[in-house]
Amino acid sequence: MEIVFRLSDGNCQHAQSLSSLRPTDTPKPMHWPAFYLPSGRRNLLVRAGVSLVLLSLLAWKIPWRTVWQVSQEVRGSWLVVAELLAGLQLLLGAWRWKKLLEVQRIFLSFRASFRITLLGQCFNLLLPGSSGGDIVRFVVVQSFRRRARLAVALSLIYDRLLGTIATGLSAPILAIFLPWKTIPLSTRPLWALALGTASLLGVAGLFLLFLPHSVRFRNDRCGHRRSPFWTRFWATLRRYRSCRKICWLGLGLSLLIQWGGILLYGALARGLGVGLPLLVLGVVISLATSLCSLPISIGGLGIREASLVFLLAPLGIAAPVALAFSLASFGVFAFWGTIGGILFLFPPRGPLPTHPKTRGKPVPASAPLVGEKSPTLALPPSPSCPGELPKERETGSFTNMGEATQAWEIGKKIVARLVKAGFTAYFAGGCVRDQLLGRFPKDIDIATDARPEEVQKLFPKTTGLEGKCFGVVRVLEEGHTFEVATFREDLGYEDGRRPVSVRFATAQADALRRDFTINGLFYDPLREKVIDFVGGQADLHNRLIRAIGDPRARFSEDHLRLLRAIRLAANLGFDIENATWLAIREQAAAIKNIAPERIREELDRIWTGPEPARGLRLLDESGLLVHILPEVAALHGVEQPPQYHPEGDVFEHVCLMLSHLRQAPLELTLACLFHDIGKPLTARRDENGRIRFNEHETVGARLTADILRRLRYSREITEKVSSIVANHMTFKDVPHMRLSTLKKLMARPTFALELELHRIDCLSSHGDLSIYEFLIQKQSELSQSEIEPPRLITGWDLQAMGIPAGKELGRILAEIREAQLEGKIKDRSQALALAKELVGKTGGPIQS
C-alpha cells in the first residue's frame, strides 16, 4: 500500500497559526484537526452498532457536504506523537501557544493519498472506540468562537499525557504491588476503585497545580503569582468562561473512564476471578463515555485494554506478561506515530509530489487543496478595478451561506447567458479564492470578453455607468448585484492609484494585471474548472501572498496594495512571499499618498477580521504602521510597572489585547488599539522610581479623536471610541463607588463596550477579573429601571417653587437625582419634600 505525504512547503518555513480553531456562525466545510486509527479490531458488531449511532449523529448535526470534507481530511494515528509532545511541552511551560500551533501546522501539512484517507475513514467508522469521542470533541471545539484554546490544550494533555501516565503508572501498582491474596475477593473491586481514583486525583491535582504557573499562552498570561493556589486556579479558568463547565465535565468523565480502565486492567490482569458482568460494565462505561465525553476522548483506551485483558486473563497469563503485551500492542499501533515524529524532526528533502502545473491552462476545481482550510468568514475581495467603487459593492455582499449559494447559482445563469451569446465569461478574483479555501464568497465578480455596451444589451437592468471607462458594468439580477468586467490590461499609472488608460484584452492579460496570484484566478462555473495563468492555486496550497510579476511594479501601480497584502495575510492566516515582503518594506512610505478614506477601509477589515493582533504586528514589521498610525508605533519601548503589566511594554500589551478579539465590533477594536495611546506623552517616574502615567486616559482620548478624524471616521464612531478611551480607567474606582455613582457608570451608553474593554485589559495584564465579575453580578441584580430610573421631578417643578433657572437649580436637581439613585427617595412626593428641604437651606422662597 503506497502512502504519499505532501507538504504545504518543502522546507517547512511557512508554518502558521492554526486558524481552523476559530469557528464561525454559519455551516460550511470545516477543518477537522485529527482522527486516529483505533487499535482494537474486535467486538465488531458492537462497534458497528455504535457506528450507526455516530452516522445518525453526523446526519442530524452536520451537512453531508461537511461529512465528505471530513472523509478527505482524515489523518493517520501518527498524530498521537505530535499531540503528546505538544501537550507535554505545554504542561511544562517550555513552549508558547504560537509554537504549539506551529507544531500542529507542520504535522497537519503531511497529507496521505486519497485512497489511504478513505481507508482510514472507513476504519474510524467501524471502530468508533477511539474516533467517536474525537468527533464529538471537535464538534464542540468548533462551536467555540474565542475560547477554543483551553479546550484543545486540555484535550491534548488529558487525552494523551494524563491518560498514559495515570493508566501506565497506576495499573502496575494495582496489579503487582498490592497484596491481593490478603484482601477478600468481595472487597477487591472497591480497593481497585479507591486506589485508582486516588492515583488519578493525584495526577490531576499535579496538573492543576502546574496550570496557573506553566500554561502560559503567548496571548493569555496568568497573574496572581503571590495569591493562594485556588485564587490562581480560578483566575486561570475565569479567562475561559465559556469553557469552564465543559472543562469540569471533561475532567469528571476522564476520571470515570480512567477508573473503568484501571479497574479492569488491574483486577482482570491478575485473574482475580472478577466475572464477565464487571467486564461488560467497564466496557459499557468506556464506550458510553467515549461517545459523550466532550473535550476529552479516552474511551478508546478503556475499550482496548478491556478487550485485551478479557482475552488474556482467562488464559492465566501473568500480569507482567499482560503488561508487556499491552505495551507491544500499543507500540505496533504507534508505528505511524514514529514515522510522523521522524518526518517532523527530519523533513523530506528533494522533490515532493506537487500540484499540476497551472500556468496557462485550466486545472480542475476539484483538485484537493494541501493547505488547511480556514472556516472564518471571508472578507470582501479587493476591487478588480483600480478605480473607486467601494460603497456600491456593499449592496452585493452576502451575509450567510444560503444567500451566497443562491447568488452563486444566479451568477452561473449570467455566465451561461454570456456564453450563449458567443462570449467567454468566468467568475474572477476573490470569490474564486474563497471558494477554493472552503469559505463562502462575500460577492461574485464576473470577467468576460464582452464589451460594456454588449453586456448592457444582454441585461436590461444595469448600473455603474461611471465604471464603463474601466469596462465595469453592474448587473442586477434577482435581487443581487454582480460586477461584470471586460478583460483588460492597464496602460500605465499616473498617481499610484488609478491607470492612465485601459485597453480591452484577453483573459490572460487581465489576470497578469491583477495584484496577487491568489486573486488572479478564474473559474468556469459551467465546466467547473479553474483557469490559472499566474500560479495562484499553488500559492493557495502553500498559503502564500505573492504579487503577480514584479512586486515593486505592482505596488507602484496602486500603493494601497501594500496595505491590502497585510490585510490578506492577517485575515487568511497566510505568509507573505519574500520578494513581495521586501517590496512592501521598501515602498512603505508611499502609503502616505493614498487617501485616508481608502486606508481606513483596509484597516477596518484588519481590525474586524479574525486576527487583528497579527495584522498590527505585520503593519509594524513592514514599516507601514509608522506612516499610518505613528502614535501607535510610538508605544514601542514604553515600559510599564511590572507588578501590573508583566507582559512588557505598551505595544506588547495592545497586541495581547487585540489577540483576544475575533471579528469584534469596530468600536471595541479601536478602543483596544488606542486606550493607552496617551502613555508615551505622560510617562514619568515618581520619587520611589515607580512608573506612572497620570491622566493618560484624558490625553489618549484627545489623541484618539485626532486620529479618527484624520482617517475620516464618522462623528458617531469618533465620539464613542474617544469616550471609551477617556473612561477606561474609571473601573479601578468601582470598589469605592457610591451606589448612585455606580448606577451612573452602568447607565452610560458605552458601558457594555467599556466593560468588555476592561475585561480584555485585565486578561492582557495582571489577570484580576474581580471588578469585572462584581459588575456582572450587579448587572444581574439591578434591572434597567433601577440603573436608570425616570426622573421624579424636573426643573419646571423647582421653578414653580421659586428657584430661578441657573446653577442653584441644577445643583438641587443633581442632589435629588443622587438621592433617587441611592434609594433614599422612591416617588414624586418624597422628591418634592426633599426639594423643599434643599430650597429651604438655600434661603430661597418656597411656594406651596
CSV table of C-alpha atoms in Angstrom, one decimal, residues 71-384:
chain,number,residue,atom,x,y,z
A,71,SER,CA,-13.6,12.0,4.8
A,72,GLN,CA,-11.0,13.9,2.8
A,73,GLU,CA,-9.3,15.3,5.9
A,74,VAL,CA,-8.6,12.2,8.0
A,75,ARG,CA,-5.1,11.7,9.3
A,76,GLY,CA,-3.3,8.5,10.5
A,77,SER,CA,-2.8,7.8,14.1
A,78,TRP,CA,0.8,9.0,14.0
A,79,LEU,CA,-0.6,12.4,15.1
A,80,VAL,CA,-0.7,10.9,18.6
A,81,VAL,CA,3.0,11.6,18.9
A,82,ALA,CA,2.5,15.2,17.9
A,83,GLU,CA,-0.2,15.8,20.4
A,84,LEU,CA,1.7,14.0,23.2
A,85,LEU,CA,4.7,16.2,22.6
A,86,ALA,CA,2.6,19.3,22.3
A,87,GLY,CA,0.7,18.6,25.5
A,88,LEU,CA,3.9,17.8,27.4
A,89,GLN,CA,5.6,20.9,26.3
A,90,LEU,CA,2.5,23.0,27.1
A,91,LEU,CA,2.3,21.5,30.5
A,92,LEU,CA,5.9,22.2,31.3
A,93,GLY,CA,5.6,25.8,30.0
A,94,ALA,CA,8.5,25.3,27.6
A,95,TRP,CA,6.6,26.5,24.5
A,96,ARG,CA,4.3,29.3,24.0
A,97,TRP,CA,1.0,28.9,22.2
A,98,LYS,CA,2.4,30.1,18.9
A,99,LYS,CA,5.0,27.3,18.9
A,100,LEU,CA,2.3,24.8,19.7
A,101,LEU,CA,0.3,25.9,16.8
A,102,GLU,CA,3.4,25.7,14.5
A,103,VAL,CA,3.9,22.1,15.6
A,104,GLN,CA,0.3,21.3,14.8
A,105,ARG,CA,0.6,23.2,11.5
A,106,ILE,CA,3.6,21.2,10.4
A,107,PHE,CA,2.1,17.9,11.2
A,108,LEU,CA,-1.1,18.7,9.6
A,109,SER,CA,0.8,19.6,6.4
A,110,PHE,CA,1.5,15.9,5.9
A,111,ARG,CA,-1.3,14.5,3.8
A,112,ALA,CA,-1.9,10.9,2.9
A,113,SER,CA,-3.1,10.0,-0.5
A,114,PHE,CA,-6.8,9.9,-1.2
A,115,ARG,CA,-7.2,6.1,-1.0
A,116,ILE,CA,-5.4,6.0,2.3
A,117,THR,CA,-7.7,8.8,3.5
A,118,LEU,CA,-10.8,6.9,2.6
A,119,LEU,CA,-9.5,3.7,4.1
A,120,GLY,CA,-8.7,5.5,7.3
A,121,GLN,CA,-12.2,6.9,7.4
A,122,CYS,CA,-13.7,3.5,7.0
A,123,PHE,CA,-11.7,2.2,9.9
A,124,ASN,CA,-12.7,5.1,12.0
A,125,LEU,CA,-16.4,4.5,11.4
A,126,LEU,CA,-16.1,0.7,12.0
A,127,LEU,CA,-14.0,1.2,15.2
A,128,PRO,CA,-15.6,4.2,17.0
A,129,GLY,CA,-14.0,3.5,20.3
A,130,SER,CA,-11.2,6.0,19.6
A,131,SER,CA,-12.8,8.1,16.9
A,132,GLY,CA,-16.3,8.6,18.4
A,133,GLY,CA,-15.1,10.8,21.2
A,134,ASP,CA,-12.9,12.7,18.8
A,135,ILE,CA,-15.8,13.5,16.6
A,136,VAL,CA,-17.9,14.9,19.5
A,137,ARG,CA,-14.9,16.7,20.9
A,138,PHE,CA,-14.0,18.6,17.8
A,139,VAL,CA,-17.7,19.4,17.1
A,140,VAL,CA,-17.6,21.1,20.5
A,141,VAL,CA,-14.3,22.8,19.8
A,142,GLN,CA,-15.7,24.1,16.5
A,143,SER,CA,-18.6,25.6,18.5
A,144,PHE,CA,-16.3,27.9,20.4
A,145,ARG,CA,-15.6,31.3,19.0
A,146,ARG,CA,-12.8,32.7,21.2
A,147,ARG,CA,-12.3,30.1,23.9
A,148,ALA,CA,-11.2,27.0,21.9
A,149,ARG,CA,-7.6,27.3,23.1
A,150,LEU,CA,-8.1,25.9,26.6
A,151,ALA,CA,-10.4,23.1,25.4
A,152,VAL,CA,-7.8,22.0,22.9
A,153,ALA,CA,-5.0,22.2,25.3
A,154,LEU,CA,-6.8,20.2,27.9
A,155,SER,CA,-7.7,17.7,25.2
A,156,LEU,CA,-4.1,17.2,24.3
A,157,ILE,CA,-2.9,16.9,27.9
A,158,TYR,CA,-5.7,14.7,29.3
A,159,ASP,CA,-6.2,12.6,26.3
A,160,ARG,CA,-2.5,11.7,25.6
A,161,LEU,CA,-0.5,12.7,28.7
A,162,LEU,CA,-2.6,12.2,31.8
A,163,GLY,CA,-4.3,9.1,30.3
A,164,THR,CA,-0.9,7.5,29.6
A,165,ILE,CA,0.6,8.5,33.0
A,166,ALA,CA,-2.4,7.5,35.1
A,167,THR,CA,-3.0,4.1,33.5
A,168,GLY,CA,0.6,3.3,32.9
A,169,LEU,CA,1.6,4.0,36.5
A,170,SER,CA,-1.5,3.1,38.5
A,171,ALA,CA,-2.3,-0.2,36.8
A,172,PRO,CA,1.1,-1.8,37.6
A,173,ILE,CA,0.7,-0.7,41.2
A,174,LEU,CA,-2.8,-2.3,41.4
A,175,ALA,CA,-1.8,-5.4,39.5
A,176,ILE,CA,1.6,-6.2,41.1
A,177,PHE,CA,2.4,-4.4,44.3
A,178,LEU,CA,-1.0,-4.7,46.1
A,179,PRO,CA,-1.2,-7.8,48.3
A,180,TRP,CA,-4.3,-9.1,46.6
A,181,LYS,CA,-4.1,-12.5,48.3
A,182,THR,CA,-4.8,-11.0,51.8
A,183,ILE,CA,-7.8,-9.0,50.5
A,184,PRO,CA,-11.2,-10.7,50.5
A,185,LEU,CA,-12.5,-11.3,47.0
A,186,SER,CA,-15.7,-9.3,47.6
A,187,THR,CA,-13.8,-6.1,48.5
A,188,ARG,CA,-11.1,-6.2,45.8
A,189,PRO,CA,-13.1,-4.2,43.3
A,190,LEU,CA,-13.6,-1.5,45.9
A,191,TRP,CA,-9.9,-1.4,46.7
A,192,ALA,CA,-9.2,-1.1,43.0
A,193,LEU,CA,-11.7,1.7,42.7
A,194,ALA,CA,-10.3,3.6,45.7
A,195,LEU,CA,-6.6,3.3,44.7
A,196,GLY,CA,-7.3,4.0,41.0
A,197,THR,CA,-9.4,7.1,41.8
A,198,ALA,CA,-6.8,8.3,44.3
A,199,SER,CA,-3.9,8.0,41.8
A,200,LEU,CA,-5.9,9.8,39.2
A,201,LEU,CA,-6.8,12.6,41.5
A,202,GLY,CA,-3.2,12.9,42.4
A,203,VAL,CA,-2.1,13.2,38.8
A,204,ALA,CA,-4.9,15.6,38.0
A,205,GLY,CA,-4.0,17.6,41.1
A,206,LEU,CA,-0.4,17.9,39.9
A,207,PHE,CA,-1.7,19.1,36.6
A,208,LEU,CA,-4.0,21.7,38.2
A,209,LEU,CA,-1.1,22.8,40.4
A,210,PHE,CA,1.1,23.4,37.4
A,211,LEU,CA,-1.7,25.0,35.3
A,212,PRO,CA,-1.6,28.6,36.7
A,213,HIS,CA,2.2,28.7,36.5
A,214,SER,CA,3.1,26.6,33.5
A,215,VAL,CA,0.3,27.0,30.9
A,216,ARG,CA,1.3,30.5,29.7
A,217,PHE,CA,-0.1,31.0,26.3
A,218,ARG,CA,1.6,33.7,24.3
A,219,ASN,CA,-1.6,35.9,24.4
A,220,ASP,CA,-3.0,34.8,27.8
A,221,ARG,CA,-0.6,35.3,30.6
A,222,CYS,CA,-1.5,34.3,34.1
A,223,GLY,CA,-1.1,36.7,37.0
A,224,HIS,CA,-1.7,36.3,40.8
A,225,ARG,CA,1.8,34.9,41.4
A,226,ARG,CA,1.6,35.7,45.1
A,227,SER,CA,-2.1,34.6,45.5
A,228,PRO,CA,-3.3,31.4,47.1
A,229,PHE,CA,-3.4,28.3,44.8
A,230,TRP,CA,-7.2,28.3,44.4
A,231,THR,CA,-7.2,32.0,43.6
A,232,ARG,CA,-4.7,31.4,40.8
A,233,PHE,CA,-6.6,28.3,39.6
A,234,TRP,CA,-9.9,30.1,39.3
A,235,ALA,CA,-8.3,33.2,37.8
A,236,THR,CA,-7.0,30.9,35.1
A,237,LEU,CA,-10.3,29.3,34.4
A,238,ARG,CA,-12.2,32.6,34.5
A,239,ARG,CA,-10.3,33.6,31.4
A,240,TYR,CA,-12.3,31.0,29.5
A,241,ARG,CA,-15.7,31.4,31.0
A,242,SER,CA,-17.5,29.7,28.1
A,243,CYS,CA,-15.5,26.5,28.6
A,244,ARG,CA,-15.5,26.3,32.4
A,245,LYS,CA,-18.4,23.8,32.6
A,246,ILE,CA,-17.2,21.8,29.7
A,247,CYS,CA,-13.7,21.5,31.2
A,248,TRP,CA,-15.1,20.3,34.5
A,249,LEU,CA,-17.4,17.9,32.7
A,250,GLY,CA,-14.4,16.6,30.8
A,251,LEU,CA,-12.4,16.2,34.0
A,252,GLY,CA,-15.2,14.2,35.6
A,253,LEU,CA,-15.7,12.0,32.5
A,254,SER,CA,-11.9,11.5,32.3
A,255,LEU,CA,-11.8,10.3,35.9
A,256,LEU,CA,-14.7,8.0,35.3
A,257,ILE,CA,-13.3,6.3,32.2
A,258,GLN,CA,-9.8,6.0,33.8
A,259,TRP,CA,-11.4,4.3,36.8
A,260,GLY,CA,-13.0,1.8,34.4
A,261,GLY,CA,-9.7,1.2,32.6
A,262,ILE,CA,-7.7,0.8,35.8
A,263,LEU,CA,-10.2,-1.4,37.5
A,264,LEU,CA,-10.4,-3.7,34.5
A,265,TYR,CA,-6.6,-3.6,33.9
A,266,GLY,CA,-5.6,-4.1,37.5
A,267,ALA,CA,-8.2,-6.7,38.6
A,268,LEU,CA,-8.6,-8.8,35.5
A,269,ALA,CA,-4.9,-8.9,34.5
A,270,ARG,CA,-4.2,-10.6,37.8
A,271,GLY,CA,-7.0,-13.1,37.1
A,272,LEU,CA,-8.7,-12.4,40.4
A,273,GLY,CA,-11.9,-14.1,39.4
A,274,VAL,CA,-13.8,-10.9,38.6
A,275,GLY,CA,-16.5,-12.1,36.3
A,276,LEU,CA,-17.9,-11.2,33.0
A,277,PRO,CA,-20.6,-8.7,34.4
A,278,LEU,CA,-17.9,-6.4,35.7
A,279,LEU,CA,-16.1,-6.6,32.4
A,280,VAL,CA,-19.2,-5.7,30.5
A,281,LEU,CA,-19.9,-2.9,32.9
A,282,GLY,CA,-16.4,-1.4,32.3
A,283,VAL,CA,-16.7,-1.8,28.5
A,284,VAL,CA,-20.2,-0.1,28.6
A,285,ILE,CA,-18.8,2.8,30.7
A,286,SER,CA,-15.8,3.2,28.4
A,287,LEU,CA,-17.9,3.1,25.3
A,288,ALA,CA,-20.6,5.4,26.6
A,289,THR,CA,-18.0,7.9,27.9
A,290,SER,CA,-16.1,7.9,24.6
A,291,LEU,CA,-19.4,8.9,22.8
A,292,CYS,CA,-20.5,11.6,25.2
A,293,SER,CA,-17.1,13.0,26.6
A,294,LEU,CA,-16.9,16.5,25.1
A,295,PRO,CA,-13.4,17.8,25.4
A,296,ILE,CA,-11.7,14.5,26.4
A,297,SER,CA,-11.8,11.2,24.5
A,298,ILE,CA,-10.1,8.4,26.4
A,299,GLY,CA,-12.8,5.9,25.7
A,300,GLY,CA,-10.7,4.1,23.2
A,301,LEU,CA,-8.1,3.4,25.8
A,302,GLY,CA,-10.5,1.7,28.1
A,303,ILE,CA,-12.0,-0.4,25.3
A,304,ARG,CA,-8.7,-1.5,24.0
A,305,GLU,CA,-7.5,-2.5,27.5
A,306,ALA,CA,-10.8,-4.2,28.4
A,307,SER,CA,-10.7,-6.2,25.2
A,308,LEU,CA,-7.1,-7.2,25.7
A,309,VAL,CA,-7.5,-8.3,29.3
A,310,PHE,CA,-10.6,-10.1,28.5
A,311,LEU,CA,-8.6,-12.2,26.1
A,312,LEU,CA,-5.6,-12.7,28.3
A,313,ALA,CA,-7.0,-13.2,31.8
A,314,PRO,CA,-8.9,-16.5,31.2
A,315,LEU,CA,-5.6,-18.0,29.8
A,316,GLY,CA,-3.9,-17.5,33.1
A,317,ILE,CA,-1.3,-15.1,31.7
A,318,ALA,CA,0.6,-13.3,34.5
A,319,ALA,CA,0.4,-9.6,35.0
A,320,PRO,CA,4.0,-8.7,33.7
A,321,VAL,CA,3.3,-10.6,30.5
A,322,ALA,CA,0.0,-8.9,30.1
A,323,LEU,CA,1.6,-5.5,30.6
A,324,ALA,CA,4.4,-6.3,28.2
A,325,PHE,CA,1.8,-7.5,25.6
A,326,SER,CA,-0.2,-4.3,26.1
A,327,LEU,CA,2.9,-2.1,25.6
A,328,ALA,CA,3.8,-4.1,22.5
A,329,SER,CA,0.4,-3.8,21.0
A,330,PHE,CA,0.4,-0.1,21.7
A,331,GLY,CA,3.8,0.1,20.1
A,332,VAL,CA,2.5,-1.6,16.9
A,333,PHE,CA,-0.3,1.0,16.6
A,334,ALA,CA,2.1,3.8,17.4
A,335,PHE,CA,4.2,2.9,14.4
A,336,TRP,CA,2.8,5.7,12.3
A,337,GLY,CA,3.5,8.0,15.2
A,338,THR,CA,7.1,7.1,15.0
A,339,ILE,CA,7.1,7.9,11.3
A,340,GLY,CA,5.4,11.1,11.9
A,341,GLY,CA,8.0,12.1,14.5
A,342,ILE,CA,10.8,11.3,12.1
A,343,LEU,CA,9.2,13.3,9.4
A,344,PHE,CA,8.8,16.2,11.8
A,345,LEU,CA,12.4,16.2,13.0
A,346,PHE,CA,13.9,15.5,9.6
A,347,PRO,CA,11.5,16.8,6.9
A,348,PRO,CA,11.9,15.2,3.5
A,349,ARG,CA,14.2,17.0,1.1
A,350,GLY,CA,14.3,16.9,-2.6
A,351,PRO,CA,11.3,16.8,-5.0
A,352,LEU,CA,7.9,16.1,-3.4
A,353,PRO,CA,4.6,15.3,-5.0
A,354,THR,CA,3.3,18.7,-6.1
A,355,HIS,CA,0.2,20.0,-7.8
A,356,PRO,CA,-0.2,20.1,-11.5
A,357,LYS,CA,1.4,22.9,-13.4
A,358,THR,CA,-1.3,25.6,-13.6
A,359,ARG,CA,0.3,28.3,-15.7
A,360,GLY,CA,-1.6,28.9,-18.9
A,361,LYS,CA,-4.1,26.0,-18.8
A,362,PRO,CA,-7.2,25.1,-16.9
A,363,VAL,CA,-7.0,22.9,-13.7
A,364,PRO,CA,-10.0,21.0,-12.3
A,365,ALA,CA,-11.6,22.9,-9.5
A,366,SER,CA,-11.9,19.6,-7.6
A,367,ALA,CA,-8.1,19.3,-7.2
A,368,PRO,CA,-7.5,18.7,-3.4
A,369,LEU,CA,-6.0,21.5,-1.5
A,370,VAL,CA,-2.9,20.9,0.5
A,371,GLY,CA,-3.2,24.0,2.7
A,372,GLU,CA,-5.6,23.7,5.7
A,373,LYS,CA,-9.0,25.3,5.2
A,374,SER,CA,-10.0,28.3,7.3
A,375,PRO,CA,-13.6,28.3,8.4
A,376,THR,CA,-13.6,32.0,9.2
A,377,LEU,CA,-15.8,34.4,7.3
A,378,ALA,CA,-14.4,35.7,4.0
A,379,LEU,CA,-13.9,39.4,3.8
A,380,PRO,CA,-14.8,41.3,0.6
A,381,PRO,CA,-12.2,40.7,-2.0
A,382,SER,CA,-10.1,43.5,-3.3
A,383,PRO,CA,-11.6,45.6,-6.1
A,384,SER,CA,-10.6,44.4,-9.5
